[in-house]
CSV table of N, CA and C in Angstrom, one decimal:
chain,number,residue,atom,x,y,z
A,1,MET,N,11.3,12.1,-13.5
A,1,MET,CA,10.7,13.2,-12.8
A,1,MET,C,11.2,14.5,-13.4
A,2,LEU,N,12.5,14.6,-13.7
A,2,LEU,CA,13.1,15.8,-14.3
A,2,LEU,C,12.6,16.1,-15.7
A,3,ALA,N,12.1,15.1,-16.3
A,3,ALA,CA,11.6,15.2,-17.7
A,3,ALA,C,10.4,16.2,-17.8
A,4,ASN,N,9.7,16.3,-16.6
A,4,ASN,CA,8.6,17.3,-16.6
A,4,ASN,C,9.1,18.7,-16.7
A,5,TYR,N,10.3,19.0,-16.3
A,5,TYR,CA,10.8,20.4,-16.3
A,5,TYR,C,11.5,20.7,-17.6
A,6,PHE,N,11.6,19.7,-18.5
A,6,PHE,CA,12.3,20.0,-19.8
A,6,PHE,C,11.7,21.1,-20.6
A,7,PRO,N,10.4,21.2,-20.7
A,7,PRO,CA,9.8,22.3,-21.5
A,7,PRO,C,10.1,23.7,-20.8
A,8,VAL,N,10.2,23.7,-19.5
A,8,VAL,CA,10.6,25.0,-18.9
A,8,VAL,C,12.0,25.4,-19.2
A,9,LEU,N,12.9,24.4,-19.2
A,9,LEU,CA,14.3,24.6,-19.6
A,9,LEU,C,14.4,25.1,-21.0
A,10,VAL,N,13.7,24.5,-21.9
A,10,VAL,CA,13.7,24.9,-23.3
A,10,VAL,C,13.2,26.3,-23.4
A,11,PHE,N,12.1,26.6,-22.7
A,11,PHE,CA,11.6,28.0,-22.8
A,11,PHE,C,12.6,29.0,-22.3
A,12,ILE,N,13.3,28.7,-21.2
A,12,ILE,CA,14.3,29.6,-20.7
A,12,ILE,C,15.4,29.8,-21.7
A,13,LEU,N,15.9,28.7,-22.2
A,13,LEU,CA,17.0,28.7,-23.2
A,13,LEU,C,16.6,29.5,-24.4
A,14,VAL,N,15.4,29.3,-25.0
A,14,VAL,CA,15.0,30.0,-26.2
A,14,VAL,C,14.9,31.5,-25.9
A,15,GLY,N,14.4,31.9,-24.7
A,15,GLY,CA,14.3,33.3,-24.3
A,15,GLY,C,15.7,33.9,-24.2
A,16,LEU,N,16.6,33.2,-23.6
A,16,LEU,CA,18.0,33.8,-23.4
A,16,LEU,C,18.6,33.9,-24.8
A,17,ILE,N,18.5,32.9,-25.6
A,17,ILE,CA,19.2,33.0,-26.9
A,17,ILE,C,18.5,34.1,-27.8
A,18,ALA,N,17.2,34.2,-27.7
A,18,ALA,CA,16.5,35.2,-28.5
A,18,ALA,C,17.0,36.6,-28.0
A,19,GLY,N,17.1,36.8,-26.7
A,19,GLY,CA,17.5,38.1,-26.2
A,19,GLY,C,18.9,38.4,-26.6
A,20,ILE,N,19.8,37.5,-26.5
A,20,ILE,CA,21.2,37.7,-26.9
A,20,ILE,C,21.3,38.0,-28.4
A,21,VAL,N,20.5,37.2,-29.2
A,21,VAL,CA,20.6,37.5,-30.7
A,21,VAL,C,20.0,38.8,-31.0
A,22,PHE,N,18.9,39.3,-30.4
A,22,PHE,CA,18.4,40.6,-30.7
A,22,PHE,C,19.3,41.7,-30.3
A,23,LEU,N,19.9,41.6,-29.1
A,23,LEU,CA,20.9,42.6,-28.7
A,23,LEU,C,22.1,42.7,-29.6
A,24,ALA,N,22.6,41.5,-30.0
A,24,ALA,CA,23.7,41.5,-31.0
A,24,ALA,C,23.3,42.1,-32.3
A,25,LEU,N,22.2,41.8,-32.8
A,25,LEU,CA,21.7,42.4,-34.1
A,25,LEU,C,21.5,43.9,-34.0
A,26,GLY,N,21.0,44.3,-32.9
A,26,GLY,CA,20.9,45.8,-32.7
A,26,GLY,C,22.2,46.5,-32.7
A,27,ASN,N,23.2,45.9,-32.0
A,27,ASN,CA,24.5,46.5,-32.0
A,27,ASN,C,25.2,46.5,-33.4
A,28,LEU,N,25.0,45.4,-34.1
A,28,LEU,CA,25.6,45.3,-35.4
A,28,LEU,C,24.9,46.1,-36.5
A,29,LEU,N,23.6,46.1,-36.5
A,29,LEU,CA,22.9,46.7,-37.6
A,29,LEU,C,22.4,48.1,-37.3
A,30,GLY,N,22.4,48.5,-36.0
A,30,GLY,CA,21.8,49.8,-35.6
A,30,GLY,C,22.7,50.9,-35.9
A,31,PRO,N,22.1,52.1,-36.0
A,31,PRO,CA,22.9,53.3,-36.3
A,31,PRO,C,23.9,53.6,-35.2
A,32,LYS,N,25.0,54.2,-35.5
A,32,LYS,CA,26.1,54.5,-34.5
A,32,LYS,C,26.2,56.0,-34.3
A,33,ARG,N,25.2,56.8,-34.6
A,33,ARG,CA,25.3,58.2,-34.4
A,33,ARG,C,25.1,58.6,-33.0
A,34,HIS,N,26.0,59.4,-32.4
A,34,HIS,CA,25.8,59.9,-31.0
A,34,HIS,C,25.8,61.4,-31.1
A,35,TYR,N,24.9,62.0,-30.4
A,35,TYR,CA,24.8,63.4,-30.2
A,35,TYR,C,24.3,63.8,-28.8
A,36,ALA,N,24.5,65.0,-28.5
A,36,ALA,CA,24.3,65.5,-27.1
A,36,ALA,C,22.9,65.2,-26.6
A,37,GLU,N,21.8,65.4,-27.4
A,37,GLU,CA,20.5,65.1,-26.9
A,37,GLU,C,20.2,63.7,-26.7
A,38,LYS,N,20.8,62.8,-27.5
A,38,LYS,CA,20.6,61.4,-27.3
A,38,LYS,C,21.3,60.9,-26.1
A,39,ASP,N,22.5,61.4,-25.8
A,39,ASP,CA,23.3,60.9,-24.7
A,39,ASP,C,22.9,61.6,-23.4
A,40,ALA,N,22.0,62.6,-23.4
A,40,ALA,CA,21.7,63.3,-22.1
A,40,ALA,C,20.8,62.4,-21.3
A,41,PRO,N,21.0,62.4,-20.0
A,41,PRO,CA,20.1,61.6,-19.1
A,41,PRO,C,18.8,62.3,-18.9
A,42,PHE,N,17.7,61.6,-18.9
A,42,PHE,CA,16.4,62.2,-18.6
A,42,PHE,C,15.6,61.2,-17.7
A,43,GLU,N,14.7,61.7,-17.0
A,43,GLU,CA,13.8,60.8,-16.2
A,43,GLU,C,12.4,61.3,-16.1
A,44,CYS,N,12.1,62.5,-16.0
A,44,CYS,CA,10.8,63.0,-15.7
A,44,CYS,C,10.3,64.0,-16.8
A,45,GLY,N,11.1,64.2,-17.9
A,45,GLY,CA,10.7,65.1,-18.9
A,45,GLY,C,11.2,66.5,-18.7
A,46,PHE,N,12.0,66.8,-17.7
A,46,PHE,CA,12.6,68.1,-17.5
A,46,PHE,C,14.1,67.9,-17.2
A,47,GLU,N,14.8,69.0,-17.5
A,47,GLU,CA,16.3,68.9,-17.4
A,47,GLU,C,16.7,68.8,-15.9
A,48,ALA,N,17.7,68.0,-15.7
A,48,ALA,CA,18.2,67.8,-14.3
A,48,ALA,C,18.8,69.1,-13.8
A,49,PHE,N,18.5,69.6,-12.6
A,49,PHE,CA,18.9,70.9,-12.2
A,49,PHE,C,19.6,70.8,-10.8
A,50,GLU,N,19.5,69.7,-10.1
A,50,GLU,CA,20.1,69.6,-8.8
A,50,GLU,C,20.7,68.2,-8.6
A,51,ASN,N,21.0,68.0,-7.3
A,51,ASN,CA,21.6,66.7,-7.0
A,51,ASN,C,20.5,65.6,-7.2
A,52,ALA,N,21.0,64.4,-7.6
A,52,ALA,CA,20.1,63.3,-7.8
A,52,ALA,C,19.4,62.8,-6.6
A,53,ARG,N,20.0,63.1,-5.4
A,53,ARG,CA,19.4,62.7,-4.2
A,53,ARG,C,18.4,63.7,-3.5
A,54,MET,N,18.0,64.7,-4.3
A,54,MET,CA,17.1,65.7,-3.8
A,54,MET,C,15.7,65.0,-3.5
A,55,LYS,N,14.9,65.6,-2.6
A,55,LYS,CA,13.6,65.1,-2.3
A,55,LYS,C,12.6,65.6,-3.3
A,56,PHE,N,11.7,64.7,-3.6
A,56,PHE,CA,10.6,65.0,-4.5
A,56,PHE,C,9.3,65.2,-3.6
A,57,ASP,N,8.4,66.0,-4.1
A,57,ASP,CA,7.1,66.2,-3.5
A,57,ASP,C,6.4,64.9,-3.4
A,58,VAL,N,5.7,64.6,-2.3
A,58,VAL,CA,5.0,63.4,-2.2
A,58,VAL,C,3.8,63.3,-3.2
A,59,ARG,N,3.3,64.4,-3.7
A,59,ARG,CA,2.2,64.3,-4.6
A,59,ARG,C,2.6,63.6,-5.9
A,60,TYR,N,3.9,63.6,-6.3
A,60,TYR,CA,4.4,62.9,-7.4
A,60,TYR,C,4.1,61.4,-7.3
A,61,TYR,N,4.4,60.9,-6.1
A,61,TYR,CA,4.2,59.5,-5.8
A,61,TYR,C,2.7,59.2,-5.7
A,62,LEU,N,1.9,60.1,-5.1
A,62,LEU,CA,0.5,59.9,-5.0
A,62,LEU,C,-0.2,59.7,-6.4
A,63,VAL,N,0.2,60.6,-7.3
A,63,VAL,CA,-0.3,60.5,-8.6
A,63,VAL,C,0.1,59.1,-9.3
A,64,ALA,N,1.3,58.7,-9.0
A,64,ALA,CA,1.8,57.4,-9.6
A,64,ALA,C,1.0,56.3,-9.0
A,65,ILE,N,0.8,56.3,-7.7
A,65,ILE,CA,0.0,55.3,-7.0
A,65,ILE,C,-1.4,55.2,-7.5
A,66,LEU,N,-2.0,56.4,-7.7
A,66,LEU,CA,-3.4,56.4,-8.2
A,66,LEU,C,-3.5,55.9,-9.6
A,67,PHE,N,-2.4,56.2,-10.4
A,67,PHE,CA,-2.4,55.7,-11.8
A,67,PHE,C,-2.4,54.1,-11.7
A,68,ILE,N,-1.5,53.6,-10.9
A,68,ILE,CA,-1.4,52.1,-10.8
A,68,ILE,C,-2.7,51.5,-10.3
A,69,LEU,N,-3.4,52.2,-9.3
A,69,LEU,CA,-4.6,51.7,-8.8
A,69,LEU,C,-5.7,51.6,-9.9
A,70,PHE,N,-5.8,52.7,-10.7
A,70,PHE,CA,-6.9,52.6,-11.7
A,70,PHE,C,-6.5,51.8,-12.9
A,71,ASP,N,-5.2,51.6,-13.1
A,71,ASP,CA,-4.7,50.7,-14.1
A,71,ASP,C,-5.1,49.3,-13.8
A,72,LEU,N,-4.9,49.0,-12.5
A,72,LEU,CA,-5.2,47.6,-12.0
A,72,LEU,C,-6.7,47.4,-12.1
A,73,GLU,N,-7.5,48.4,-11.8
A,73,GLU,CA,-8.9,48.3,-11.9
A,73,GLU,C,-9.3,47.9,-13.3
A,74,VAL,N,-8.8,48.5,-14.3
A,74,VAL,CA,-9.1,48.1,-15.7
A,74,VAL,C,-8.6,46.7,-16.0
A,75,ALA,N,-7.4,46.4,-15.4
A,75,ALA,CA,-6.8,45.0,-15.6
A,75,ALA,C,-7.7,43.9,-15.0
A,76,PHE,N,-8.5,44.3,-14.0
A,76,PHE,CA,-9.4,43.3,-13.4
A,76,PHE,C,-10.8,43.3,-14.1
A,77,MET,N,-11.2,44.5,-14.7
A,77,MET,CA,-12.5,44.6,-15.3
A,77,MET,C,-12.5,44.0,-16.7
A,78,ILE,N,-11.5,44.1,-17.4
A,78,ILE,CA,-11.5,43.6,-18.8
A,78,ILE,C,-11.7,42.0,-18.9
A,79,PRO,N,-11.0,41.2,-18.1
A,79,PRO,CA,-11.2,39.8,-18.1
A,79,PRO,C,-12.6,39.5,-17.6
A,80,TRP,N,-13.1,40.2,-16.6
A,80,TRP,CA,-14.4,40.0,-16.1
A,80,TRP,C,-15.5,40.3,-17.1
A,81,ALA,N,-15.3,41.4,-17.9
A,81,ALA,CA,-16.3,41.7,-19.0
A,81,ALA,C,-16.2,40.7,-20.1
A,82,VAL,N,-15.1,40.1,-20.3
A,82,VAL,CA,-15.0,39.1,-21.4
A,82,VAL,C,-15.8,37.9,-21.1
A,83,VAL,N,-15.7,37.4,-19.8
A,83,VAL,CA,-16.4,36.2,-19.4
A,83,VAL,C,-17.7,36.5,-18.7
A,84,PHE,N,-18.3,37.7,-18.8
A,84,PHE,CA,-19.4,38.0,-18.0
A,84,PHE,C,-20.6,37.1,-18.3
A,85,LYS,N,-20.9,36.8,-19.6
A,85,LYS,CA,-22.0,35.9,-19.9
A,85,LYS,C,-21.9,34.5,-19.2
A,86,ASP,N,-20.7,34.0,-19.3
A,86,ASP,CA,-20.4,32.7,-18.7
A,86,ASP,C,-20.6,32.8,-17.2
A,87,LEU,N,-20.1,33.9,-16.6
A,87,LEU,CA,-20.2,34.0,-15.1
A,87,LEU,C,-21.7,34.1,-14.7
A,88,THR,N,-22.5,34.9,-15.4
A,88,THR,CA,-23.9,35.0,-15.0
A,88,THR,C,-24.6,33.7,-15.2
A,89,ALA,N,-24.2,33.0,-16.2
A,89,ALA,CA,-24.9,31.7,-16.5
A,89,ALA,C,-24.5,30.7,-15.3
A,90,ALA,N,-23.3,30.8,-14.8
A,90,ALA,CA,-22.9,29.8,-13.8
A,90,ALA,C,-23.3,30.3,-12.4
A,91,HIS,N,-23.2,31.6,-12.1
A,91,HIS,CA,-23.3,32.1,-10.8
A,91,HIS,C,-24.5,33.1,-10.6
A,92,GLY,N,-25.2,33.4,-11.7
A,92,GLY,CA,-26.4,34.3,-11.6
A,92,GLY,C,-25.9,35.7,-11.4
A,93,GLN,N,-26.6,36.5,-10.5
A,93,GLN,CA,-26.3,37.9,-10.3
A,93,GLN,C,-25.0,38.1,-9.4
A,94,TYR,N,-24.5,37.1,-8.9
A,94,TYR,CA,-23.3,37.2,-8.0
A,94,TYR,C,-22.1,37.9,-8.7
A,95,ALA,N,-21.9,37.5,-10.0
A,95,ALA,CA,-20.8,38.1,-10.8
A,95,ALA,C,-21.0,39.6,-11.0
A,96,PHE,N,-22.2,40.0,-11.2
A,96,PHE,CA,-22.5,41.5,-11.4
A,96,PHE,C,-22.3,42.2,-10.1
A,97,TRP,N,-22.8,41.7,-9.0
A,97,TRP,CA,-22.8,42.5,-7.7
A,97,TRP,C,-21.4,42.4,-7.1
A,98,SER,N,-20.6,41.4,-7.4
A,98,SER,CA,-19.2,41.4,-6.9
A,98,SER,C,-18.4,42.5,-7.6
A,99,MET,N,-18.6,42.6,-8.9
A,99,MET,CA,-17.8,43.7,-9.6
A,99,MET,C,-18.4,45.1,-9.2
A,100,PHE,N,-19.7,45.2,-8.9
A,100,PHE,CA,-20.3,46.4,-8.5
A,100,PHE,C,-19.7,46.9,-7.2
A,101,VAL,N,-19.5,46.0,-6.2
A,101,VAL,CA,-18.9,46.3,-4.9
A,101,VAL,C,-17.4,46.7,-5.1
A,102,PHE,N,-16.7,46.0,-6.0
A,102,PHE,CA,-15.3,46.3,-6.3
A,102,PHE,C,-15.2,47.8,-6.8
A,103,ILE,N,-16.1,48.2,-7.8
A,103,ILE,CA,-16.1,49.5,-8.3
A,103,ILE,C,-16.5,50.5,-7.3
A,104,VAL,N,-17.4,50.2,-6.4
A,104,VAL,CA,-17.8,51.2,-5.4
A,104,VAL,C,-16.7,51.4,-4.4
A,105,VAL,N,-16.0,50.4,-4.0
A,105,VAL,CA,-14.9,50.6,-3.1
A,105,VAL,C,-13.8,51.4,-3.7
A,106,LEU,N,-13.5,51.2,-5.0
A,106,LEU,CA,-12.5,52.0,-5.7
A,106,LEU,C,-13.0,53.5,-5.9
A,107,THR,N,-14.3,53.7,-6.1
A,107,THR,CA,-14.8,55.0,-6.3
A,107,THR,C,-14.8,55.7,-4.9
A,108,VAL,N,-15.1,55.1,-3.9
A,108,VAL,CA,-15.0,55.7,-2.5
A,108,VAL,C,-13.5,56.1,-2.3
A,109,GLY,N,-12.6,55.3,-2.6
A,109,GLY,CA,-11.2,55.6,-2.4
A,109,GLY,C,-10.8,56.8,-3.3
A,110,PHE,N,-11.3,56.9,-4.5
A,110,PHE,CA,-11.0,58.0,-5.4
A,110,PHE,C,-11.6,59.3,-4.9
A,111,ILE,N,-12.8,59.2,-4.4
A,111,ILE,CA,-13.4,60.4,-3.8
A,111,ILE,C,-12.7,60.9,-2.6
A,112,TYR,N,-12.2,60.0,-1.8
A,112,TYR,CA,-11.4,60.3,-0.6
A,112,TYR,C,-10.2,61.1,-1.0
A,113,GLU,N,-9.4,60.5,-1.9
A,113,GLU,CA,-8.2,61.1,-2.4
A,113,GLU,C,-8.5,62.5,-3.0
A,114,TRP,N,-9.6,62.7,-3.7
A,114,TRP,CA,-10.0,63.9,-4.3
A,114,TRP,C,-10.3,65.0,-3.2
A,115,LYS,N,-11.0,64.6,-2.2
A,115,LYS,CA,-11.4,65.5,-1.1
A,115,LYS,C,-10.2,65.9,-0.3
A,116,LYS,N,-9.2,65.0,-0.2
A,116,LYS,CA,-8.0,65.3,0.6
A,116,LYS,C,-7.0,66.2,-0.2
A,117,GLY,N,-7.3,66.4,-1.5
A,117,GLY,CA,-6.5,67.3,-2.3
A,117,GLY,C,-5.2,66.6,-2.9
A,118,ALA,N,-5.2,65.3,-2.9
A,118,ALA,CA,-4.1,64.6,-3.5
A,118,ALA,C,-3.9,64.8,-5.0
A,119,LEU,N,-5.0,65.1,-5.7
A,119,LEU,CA,-4.9,65.3,-7.1
A,119,LEU,C,-4.7,66.7,-7.6
A,120,GLU,N,-4.6,67.6,-6.6
A,120,GLU,CA,-4.4,69.1,-7.0
A,120,GLU,C,-2.9,69.3,-7.0
A,121,TRP,N,-2.5,70.0,-8.1
A,121,TRP,CA,-1.1,70.3,-8.3
A,121,TRP,C,-0.9,71.8,-8.3
A,122,GLU,N,0.1,72.3,-7.6
A,122,GLU,CA,0.2,73.8,-7.5
A,122,GLU,C,1.3,74.3,-8.4
């Protein structure tokens, strides 16, 4: 019974070994030059100017959530577009209309966010 899990164990071991080897090679063969710009912390593209625990405007998070939303939309649409011919052959127009409803729901959400002013930056 445990023999069925042997390929998973091999996969994990190969991944760990490859990760360790690549990190070691990077440390051994990589450049060792350090300078102020390279060692400076950065997160959002601007210089840190206050405490790390300061509050951010909620619009920053709204833009991030909207990006993820529309990124996921594309992640669902690309596989659907690739197999669209097979889907229409098997299910007729159901494949088209299900994606149409999906896009309409996302468009309504986008229009709602736009009207609420979540995309406006001052």
